Amino acid sequence: MLEVLIFATLNGLVTGFLLFMLASGLTLIFSMMGVLNFAHASFYMLGAYFAYSLSLYFGFWTGLIFAPLIVGVLGALVERYGLRKVHQSGHVAELVFTFGLAFLIEEAVQFFWGRDTKNYQTPEILDFPLFTLLGQEFSAYRGFMMAISIGIFIALYYVLTKSRVGIIIQAAITHPQTVANLGHNVPLIFMGVFGVGTALAGVAGVIAGPVLTTFPGMAAVLGSIVFVIVVIGGLGSLAGAFIASLLIGLLQSYAIASDVGMPDLLDLLGLSFARDHPLNDLWTINLPQIAPVLPFLLLVLVLIFRPTGLLGKREE
Amino acid sequence: MTLLRKSSIWIVFVVALFGLPQIFDSILAISILNQMAIAIVFALSYNMLLGQGGMLSFGHAVYFGLGGFLSVHALILIEFETMVFSILWIPLIGGLFGLLAGIFIGSFSTRKAGTVFAMISLGMGELIAASSLIFSSFFGGEAGISGDRTFGPLFFGFDFAQNIEIYYLAAVWVFIATLFMYLFTQTPAGRMANAVRDNPERAEFIGYSARKVRFISFCAAGLFAGIAGGLFALNYEFITEENLNAATSGRVLLMAYIGGLGYFIGPIIGAVVLTLMNSLLSNYSELWMLYLGIMFLLTVMFLPRGFAGFIMMHQMAWVRGNMKMLVKPYIVTGIPALLFAVCVIVLIEMSHSDEETFHFLGMTLEPSSSITWIVLIAIAGAAFYAVRRSRAQLLDAWETANAAPKEEQS
Amino acid sequence: MAILSLKNVQKNFGITEIIRGVSLDIIEGEKHAIIGPNGAGKSTLFHLISGRYKLTAGSIRFKTEQIENKPPYEIARMGLARSFQVTNIFPRMNVFENVRCALFWSKGYRYSFWNLLGRQHELNDEAMQVLEQIGLCDKAMFPSGELAYAQQRALELGIAIASGAELIMLDEPVAGMSHSEAENAVELIRKITEGKTLIMVEHDMNIVFDVADRISVLVYGEIIATDKPADIRANPKVQEAYLGEVRSA
Amino acid sequence: MLKVNDLHAFYGKSHILQGVDFHVGEGEIVSLLGRNGVGRSTTVKTIMGEVAPQGSIEFKGQQIAGKKSFEIAHLGLGYVPENRDIFPSLTVRQNLVLGMKSNKPQGRWNIEEMFNMFPNLGERADVHGGALSGGEQQMLCMCRTLMGDPDMIMIDEPTEGLAPKIVEQLAALLQEIAKRGVAILLVEQKLSIALKISHRLYVMGHGKIVYEGTPDSLLLADAVKAEWLEV
Amino acid sequence: LGSILSFGGASQAQEPVRIAFMDPLSGTFASIGNSGLKILEFAADYLYNSRGGILGGRMIEIVSLDNKQSPNETQLQFRRAVSEGIQIIFQGNSSAVASTLSQTISRHNRRNPGQEVLQLNYAAVDPILTEENCSFWHFRFDAHANMKLNVLTDYIAQNPEIKKMYIIGQDYSFGQVVSDTSIALLKQKRPDIEIVGNEFHPIGQVKDFTPYVTKIVSSGADAVITGNFGADMVSLARSIIDSGLDIPIYTFYAAYDGITATLGEDGKDRIRLIHNEYANPVPTEERREFNRAFKAANPNNDVTQPRIVNALQMLVTAMEQSQSTDPYDLAIALEDMRFTTLSGEEVWMRADDHQIFQGLHVSVHTDEGIEFDGDNSGFGLFTEYNVPADETIVETSCQMTRPRR
Ligand SMILES: Nc1ncnc2c1ncn2[C@@H]1O[C@H](COP(=O)(O)OP(=O)(O)OP(=O)(O)O)[C@@H](O)[C@H]1O
Ligand SMILES: Nc1ncnc2c1ncn2[C@@H]1O[C@H](COP(=O)(O)OP(=O)(O)OP(=O)(O)O)[C@@H](O)[C@H]1O
Ligand SMILES: [Mg+2]
Ligand SMILES: [Mg+2]
């Protein structure tokens, strides 16, 4: 039992940190630039695929460096030649644009890399168990994932608090012209931020690719969960996103690990229903079954009782 | 006069609704028309939220789906004669349930608009989609549930076994729904919905609770989405989880947006266009999704107010009788644009297909020989350049065509 | 009998006290001006009365009811209309719609989704009359968001007065208007507040002194004087707190 | 400092500026007067690159027509817009910080000084800009521009919505600013302050400069006042 | 529009026999659908069109219809097929889709006599399709889940090392069938085997299988049964392998379309697969030639589902026998048909429920003795355990309603 708990926690943290890598980018793009970027997870997928191709020739580490760069540049280009034009016609326009983009990227990936799952492997160096606890291995690679994620958090946090980028973006969303009049090159900043955001998604892809398997559907799997995190964390709050990521990671992993469900509850209450009871489905639900939707439940609850999210200041 | 003009649009609408199946009577055509009918009601109902109420919803399929499920259950009840009434009223059942769902969810989700609303709708959408898989005794799991519409009392001897019969039934419902949704925009509630969309705070200072105004449009949207769901149930006689999941919600958003949120007919256009693309494109190319994606991007970038907006852009020119000014520039720009598109498509398709000869619009090309590629790319480049060059003139022509004639200017 | 009476109204934002116990009676039918230095709390006071902010302490009675805890829309329904210092209209709707929406509730349409507006002739006529008064008839079908600044101010005024409320509160109604426009606006204000009660905030002393029956001077969240214009002008406290030596430019 | 020659500007097809000529010297206070809608704001916006200019605009001997707004700002030209574009979601301090062109404070002004000059702002340093009173917003807007350490500022109707007392303070402040060698182009309707502080002034009518002179000369030119100014 | 809607069918002396292939050709599941399509098209050309066609010179034309593995799309595509006048539909992926299609077809055939449509199901293995919901118009050319599990559990039962079994599957009908049946069967055959886990996870929504694997490990299981397919299969297998757990994994779909390549070395001798037809070694020359020819034509694909070929061959046989392409005649001809496949094995289509019976095999994922590998990875399936057709026969509860003619 104990080791289940311990490993559930570890797994939860790993998932959480991974989610944060994605969320960090989206926090920049969605909660600061206000762009509902539905293609974010697609950039994550691109990261994985580029890294895969690079790793075939130059090995994993080259992929880790260059794949995010490529993705970032792509992102910047998208901002420059697409979003910027769309931006004037409002959030919904951006949303639909990124919808289309997500479509496009998924199809493009299938077009260039085919539809099969790709054999993208973790690097040899990290291919050993970091520690073995009660007969279970915890691979070094997962440790590495955590490290990177924490690194990103610290770096971003520093940049956003120490530099004025954060507030410039915030101001420029509503008053671009005024900010320009004060001598800031707004378009460049937006392009940069979007680039960095997508690059971060790329990093997440590079790192998640080997563990979560690299296949055309990998974006869809994470698609909306990232938004959930950013919103639960609270718009504009990096720390919020961080906490939310871990929260959701742990929530899901505990839910899966636990074997409790309605039946246990009913036993507790001393109730029991016939198998042909109309609500039989309800009486037989158990937590692992509904683990994947718990985040959305959390989302709805948070928004109902705390519309600004956990650490959110800004409310739109 | 204005009355005549207004009603004339409706007459056209009716004629279209009931005339089209006369012209396009193949089974496929009817099936497509049926899809359109459903999509139109659904998209219009979505626009009540987003276009008129300023509420961006990622979960609108929920009301469509629930309405549909209830309707199929109704069909089953009719089949086993637990209930006896004509299937004419099935859409109403769907609508009522959509309304109920709207009242329930709206009661807490319409408190705020903007991101909060959007995300609650996303969450609820996912939750309900997920639970629909869990409660398989009601929702029938991933295989869904199915009924049979041919039971129940006949309607003037029709048992609605054939899709064409269902289409006419649907057409009637579409007309009614559309009419009512239009009328809604002409009522105080409808107008206040716009006001709240624009400036909820101010609305409160002229006596209206923004939340309640939103709630009303939200419920109305639920009702009509449910009706659409009912029509779906009648048409396909079955329904599955995918009819209330995020993908469906996304599709209706795209329909409404591409069509043009700002205009009542926008969603109708969007519904028609997307349905057509969906059913025609998909069987000509494996890559149709790719093209669909590209089309979205281009539409959003170059027609920010959707197709309807694009049409409306010519209203002035039309009124002023300046349309002829536009003909030439449109041709000048249009032809190379078309050429460019074709070339690109051919290039994509060619690089995708692994046959050694490649047939397109009657021509035969060898993907193997590099000349083919060079030529195509060259043409594409030239065409693109031509478009870039002529675009300025087009815009200019358009400006002048829309500008007031000299004497009006002051 | 006072139509509106504030008793020891206070408002803090966090620790900063903005309104420090204002008590004020507005007599039915009077034109009451509130002046004071920037940041004195005039707009905040308006927000408190109209229900945009909740008070920290004190009570407000409008007509016969206590309104301190009511939401804005209920207060508005009781017949209290206000304008905003920062233009606050429905930008994507046309000018006519803006005004007509302001009329709905007072005309008893409430949330109705059954009467068609096309049919409500006297409502529409009334809206057009308001447009005439604020001189925006020619712009009736023009998207209000694209009006020039001064015209938007006029519309702001129009929305406030349309419903024909008994108590009208105007926050710097003529700010940003040119003299001629301002004069028209003042005329308009006079006309439509015939037999109604008016509270207004204004920095242009000429206007204040020729419109107001009584003037209250708000300084740092406290009312230091409420009196007839002449006496206010003479009041030394007011002069050093607000007017400075330029009596009236 | 600033030299504008035969400046034209359009909104869509409507010809707003129809050949504007004027100049502003080092450390000079110049007022641009005129009725509503004659195009004063447009003039300033055009100089700042918000509206596409046609004609010549020289700043510090450099042609700036057609440059991007932020480039112009970097050359040392500041602009205080008429509709108080403060950033509502940012605190007063952040608003000021945004005014600076580089992260480290430099030049003639620093935040503390500003707060001394406007105690209202000082007290509210950490309040959201949106919460400020109309007047405070106006002041904040000007301070923010000054934080960028411009050599010349263009102020569009700063006195709007200011209490008479504050207007006086403002006049004093403007003179103080000018003393520190910052040229000022003041766009106004209120004659009073303009006459009080400006060295020279222009009167604008229908997209052209219709009168140039000094305050004293303007006071005498009744015809001009009657036709182009409302007094 | 009407003209756009109709395909420009190649005009030959005799108009071709048009057969629809309806499976996901775009989207996430596309790879499976596409490989199936390639096999069918190749088989049609290689076996018939290149040899003068069927029914005295008529060509077979395969019309591909993309249903994106969605019941909705299936409906639309079905209507398209009907309006094309197509009367034979190959379909395989997802039992949900299969049953939707089956219902739709029965309904359609009942309402439109003379325009009947025939459904040839080559892969959807939910037993229900040939049990309660069996239909006269539906024929299944794959062994259904219970038959496969029956064999699989026999095989497991032979392995004395296995004491604790963990069952994990996608939370939908097939996954549930797998879990229920295997539990029941193991109880009969090896009462001593303890079921230490019976887990369901949502299809395609699991980001990371580690939490599940953690449970498997801590349950002390020494074998796993799963009905997962696609990415869920790969991720599950990889997580198990990564966690350093070395136990056999018994599967249905853990091969080809990238899976074999991805599992590669790590999966060697761990992954076992239950399937019909043959893997390696290949029994007959005919099949060997066929595979070679296919590989030559489609270097990047494998003959993943030989049963498609069988289905086509049996269909054509039925046509030749009845000298007709009318679904009713074909159905009658197919009933009770005994047919010898390219692998030299005689298969039997039972008339009562339209379920095929043929030998079943358990094969292991390895790179030894592999003649035809998967994904050109050098790895492939090597058959370890064979059960002849007659031993796979199970009763059916099907009460089929046969239309009058
Ligand atoms: N939400 C808030 N949080 C903190 N301080 C606030 C808030 N709202 C207003 N204030 C402060 O309260 C004071 C009064 O603001 P108010 O807008 O009432 O001034 P005012 O009298 O209208 O001045 P003006 O004539 O310039 O409009 C201002 O100093 C402002 O900064
Ligand atoms: N965005 C715009 N689109 C079209 N016309 C405009 C726009 N902005 C201003 N105008 C018109 O340009 C003319 C000059 O505007 P401008 O703002 O320069 O006037 P102004 O002299 O600043 O007067 P004030 O600032 O007192 O309103 C006005 O007639 C105005 O209607
Ligand atoms: Mg104020
Ligand atoms: Mg101006």
XYZ file of N, CA and C in Angstrom, chain B residues 24 26-32 34-35 126 130 133-134 142-151 160-163 232 234-240 242-243 248 251 276 278-284 286 288-289 354, chain E residues 1-7 25-27 34 37-38 63-66 68-73 75-77 79-80 82-84 94-97 99-100 103-104 107-108 110-112 115 171-174 203 205 298:
312
model
N -31.763 18.567 -56.701
C -30.753 17.571 -56.309
C -31.460 16.440 -55.585
N -30.612 13.039 -55.714
C -29.902 11.785 -55.449
C -29.904 11.533 -53.938
N -29.770 10.288 -53.562
C -29.792 9.941 -52.143
C -28.754 10.755 -51.388
N -27.557 10.842 -51.999
C -26.486 11.582 -51.349
C -26.888 13.031 -51.169
N -27.432 13.636 -52.237
C -27.815 15.043 -52.166
C -28.806 15.243 -51.028
N -29.791 14.357 -50.941
C -30.785 14.485 -49.871
C -30.087 14.386 -48.523
N -29.178 13.411 -48.419
C -28.482 13.253 -47.149
C -27.733 14.530 -46.797
N -27.090 15.143 -47.820
C -26.376 16.392 -47.556
C -27.356 17.488 -47.143
N -30.143 17.150 -45.697
C -30.545 16.895 -44.314
C -29.501 17.422 -43.342
N -28.225 17.096 -43.630
C -27.163 17.606 -42.748
C -27.234 19.115 -42.655
N -16.750 18.707 -21.470
C -15.942 17.495 -21.274
C -16.615 16.573 -20.255
N -17.836 12.884 -21.075
C -17.245 11.735 -20.381
C -18.332 10.900 -19.714
N -20.168 8.449 -21.678
C -19.540 7.143 -21.916
C -19.721 6.238 -20.707
N -19.769 6.847 -19.525
C -19.866 6.036 -18.311
C -21.285 5.501 -18.140
N -20.050 3.887 -26.518
C -19.532 4.530 -27.741
C -20.330 4.132 -28.969
N -21.151 3.067 -28.842
C -21.987 2.695 -29.987
C -23.255 3.531 -30.036
N -23.552 4.237 -28.956
C -24.728 5.084 -28.944
C -26.017 4.285 -28.881
N -27.143 4.961 -29.026
C -28.447 4.287 -28.999
C -29.144 4.573 -30.312
N -30.030 3.668 -30.700
C -30.707 3.900 -31.964
C -32.171 3.514 -31.859
N -32.981 4.204 -32.628
C -34.420 3.926 -32.633
C -34.891 3.751 -34.063
N -36.198 3.792 -34.238
C -36.729 3.644 -35.582
C -37.897 4.604 -35.741
N -37.782 5.481 -36.739
C -38.745 6.579 -36.822
C -40.042 6.163 -37.499
N -40.059 4.939 -38.056
C -41.236 4.601 -38.877
C -42.422 4.144 -38.052
N -42.280 4.050 -36.732
C -43.429 3.666 -35.913
C -44.244 4.896 -35.567
N -42.507 8.193 -43.002
C -41.174 8.783 -42.922
C -40.077 7.731 -43.011
N -40.314 6.686 -43.788
C -39.259 5.687 -43.969
C -38.144 6.278 -44.817
N -38.506 7.111 -45.782
C -37.501 7.648 -46.714
C -36.910 8.952 -46.197
N -35.637 9.150 -46.503
C -34.960 10.352 -46.028
C -35.588 11.607 -46.597
N -31.558 15.784 -35.807
C -30.503 14.799 -36.046
C -31.039 13.398 -35.744
N -34.029 12.296 -35.700
C -34.999 11.845 -36.701
C -34.300 11.390 -37.964
N -33.286 12.148 -38.343
C -32.644 11.885 -39.627
C -31.848 10.593 -39.593
N -31.058 10.400 -38.532
C -30.147 9.243 -38.504
C -30.697 8.107 -37.664
N -31.726 8.383 -36.888
C -32.356 7.360 -36.045
C -31.374 6.737 -35.070
N -30.292 7.427 -34.834
C -29.384 6.960 -33.772
C -28.526 8.154 -33.373
N -27.879 8.021 -32.236
C -27.019 9.119 -31.791
C -25.958 8.561 -30.856
N -24.790 9.146 -30.901
C -23.705 8.625 -30.074
C -23.049 9.765 -29.296
N -20.311 11.087 -29.661
C -19.566 12.114 -30.399
C -20.444 13.298 -30.762
N -21.779 13.148 -30.625
C -22.642 14.281 -30.937
C -22.682 15.297 -29.814
N -17.694 18.297 -31.831
C -18.920 18.861 -32.391
C -19.067 20.321 -31.988
N -16.904 22.319 -34.146
C -17.377 22.465 -35.518
C -18.426 23.573 -35.600
N -21.080 21.254 -47.078
C -20.700 20.878 -48.444
C -19.246 20.422 -48.481
N -17.378 19.375 -46.164
C -17.209 18.145 -45.413
C -17.590 16.952 -46.264
N -18.729 17.042 -46.961
C -19.209 15.831 -47.630
C -18.654 15.701 -49.040
N -18.251 16.811 -49.662
C -17.735 16.673 -51.033
C -16.234 16.452 -51.025
N -15.533 17.400 -50.349
C -14.068 17.332 -50.338
C -13.599 15.973 -49.855
N -14.224 15.488 -48.769
C -13.629 14.367 -48.039
C -13.390 13.188 -48.954
N -14.187 13.038 -50.042
C -13.973 11.842 -50.838
C -13.130 12.067 -52.069
N -12.674 13.310 -52.260
C -11.777 13.518 -53.391
C -10.333 13.456 -52.969
N -7.552 12.385 -49.617
C -7.272 11.989 -48.244
C -6.878 13.199 -47.427
N -8.069 16.114 -47.310
C -9.043 17.211 -47.309
C -8.977 17.993 -46.004
N -8.680 17.308 -44.904
C -8.578 18.026 -43.627
C -7.529 19.119 -43.736
N 1.754 7.946 -54.211
C 2.954 7.173 -54.555
C 2.782 6.447 -55.881
N -24.460 20.190 -59.357
C -23.996 19.507 -58.130
C -24.086 17.998 -58.330
N -25.221 17.572 -58.824
C -25.433 16.129 -59.010
C -24.237 15.485 -59.691
N -23.727 16.199 -60.714
C -22.607 15.605 -61.453
C -21.374 15.525 -60.559
N -21.171 16.550 -59.754
C -20.001 16.527 -58.862
C -20.100 15.318 -57.940
N -21.319 15.065 -57.517
C -21.492 14.038 -56.507
C -21.167 12.659 -57.039
N -21.370 12.460 -58.338
C -21.149 11.109 -58.856
C -19.713 10.969 -59.331
N -19.084 9.865 -58.972
C -17.693 9.648 -59.361
C -17.629 9.421 -60.870
N -9.687 6.570 -42.948
C -8.582 6.834 -43.872
C -7.934 8.174 -43.565
N -8.529 8.919 -42.638
C -7.883 10.146 -42.186
C -8.078 10.217 -40.680
N -7.244 11.053 -40.046
C -7.371 11.171 -38.602
C -6.500 10.164 -37.872
N -5.822 2.562 -43.688
C -5.103 2.628 -44.961
C -4.414 1.308 -45.293
N -6.919 -0.967 -46.640
C -7.313 -0.596 -48.004
C -6.276 -1.099 -49.002
N -4.997 -0.898 -48.669
C -3.922 -1.312 -49.586
C -4.053 -2.810 -49.869
N -13.985 1.136 -54.017
C -14.288 2.547 -53.714
C -14.007 2.774 -52.236
N -13.045 3.660 -51.942
C -12.690 3.869 -50.529
C -13.581 4.954 -49.945
N -14.167 4.656 -48.801
C -15.025 5.623 -48.098
C -14.450 5.836 -46.698
N -14.150 7.083 -46.382
C -13.485 7.398 -45.118
C -14.528 7.660 -44.038
N -13.683 7.788 -40.776
C -12.991 8.373 -39.618
C -13.293 7.601 -38.335
N -13.665 6.350 -38.478
C -14.010 5.528 -37.314
C -15.090 6.192 -36.458
N -15.979 6.935 -37.103
C -17.034 7.593 -36.342
C -18.394 7.091 -36.824
N -19.270 6.700 -35.902
C -20.602 6.249 -36.299
C -21.318 7.270 -37.187
N -21.192 8.558 -36.844
C -21.863 9.566 -37.685
C -21.380 9.482 -39.115
N -20.057 9.605 -39.272
C -19.507 9.581 -40.622
C -19.913 8.290 -41.321
N -22.614 6.659 -41.097
C -23.947 6.868 -41.670
C -23.861 7.641 -42.977
N -23.136 8.771 -42.925
C -23.056 9.602 -44.132
C -22.451 8.801 -45.268
N -21.334 8.121 -44.980
C -20.663 7.380 -46.041
C -21.547 6.255 -46.561
N -24.774 6.358 -46.814
C -25.732 6.959 -47.766
C -25.027 7.259 -49.079
N -23.781 7.698 -48.971
C -23.045 7.954 -50.211
C -22.945 6.660 -51.017
N -24.778 4.051 -50.978
C -26.063 3.680 -51.570
C -26.328 4.520 -52.807
N -26.069 5.819 -52.691
C -26.415 6.649 -53.854
C -25.445 6.394 -54.993
N -24.293 5.784 -54.709
C -23.406 5.351 -55.793
C -23.890 4.023 -56.377
N -13.391 -0.939 -35.293
C -14.280 -0.536 -34.207
C -15.616 -1.272 -34.256
N -15.850 -2.054 -33.211
C -17.123 -2.780 -33.128
C -18.291 -1.809 -33.075
N -18.066 -0.638 -32.443
C -19.150 0.344 -32.359
C -19.608 0.697 -33.759
N -18.634 1.032 -34.618
C -18.980 1.383 -35.991
C -19.648 0.202 -36.671
N -21.441 -2.195 -35.507
C -22.846 -2.452 -35.150
C -23.726 -1.325 -35.669
N -23.235 -0.077 -35.629
C -24.023 0.994 -36.247
C -24.316 0.637 -37.691
N -26.837 -2.202 -38.058
C -28.223 -1.745 -37.833
C -28.711 -0.925 -39.025
N -27.881 0.044 -39.433
C -28.295 0.903 -40.543
C -28.637 0.059 -41.762
N -31.895 -1.868 -41.463
C -33.009 -0.923 -41.603
C -33.185 -0.565 -43.076
N -32.065 -0.210 -43.705
C -32.124 0.213 -45.100
C -32.672 -0.922 -45.972
N -34.532 -3.368 -45.190
C -35.948 -3.628 -44.957
C -36.788 -2.607 -45.712
N -36.330 -1.347 -45.720
C -37.159 -0.277 -46.296
C -37.003 -0.176 -47.806
N -35.875 -0.639 -48.339
C -35.643 -0.480 -49.778
C -35.374 -1.815 -50.448
N -32.645 -2.827 -53.232
C -31.382 -2.069 -53.154
C -30.569 -2.533 -51.949
N -11.752 1.392 -21.872
C -13.069 1.344 -21.262
C -14.146 1.437 -22.335
N -14.339 0.360 -23.086
C -15.462 0.302 -24.036
C -15.795 -1.154 -24.308
N -16.745 -1.385 -25.177
C -17.339 -2.725 -25.224
C -16.282 -3.816 -25.356
N -15.386 -3.675 -26.341
C -14.411 -4.754 -26.560
C -13.558 -4.967 -25.302
N -10.422 5.388 -23.567
C -9.708 5.258 -24.842
C -9.001 6.556 -25.200
N -7.216 8.688 -24.021
C -7.121 9.898 -23.205
C -5.991 9.816 -22.192
N 3.965 -2.467 -52.321
C 3.863 -1.487 -51.230
C 4.994 -1.696 -50.234
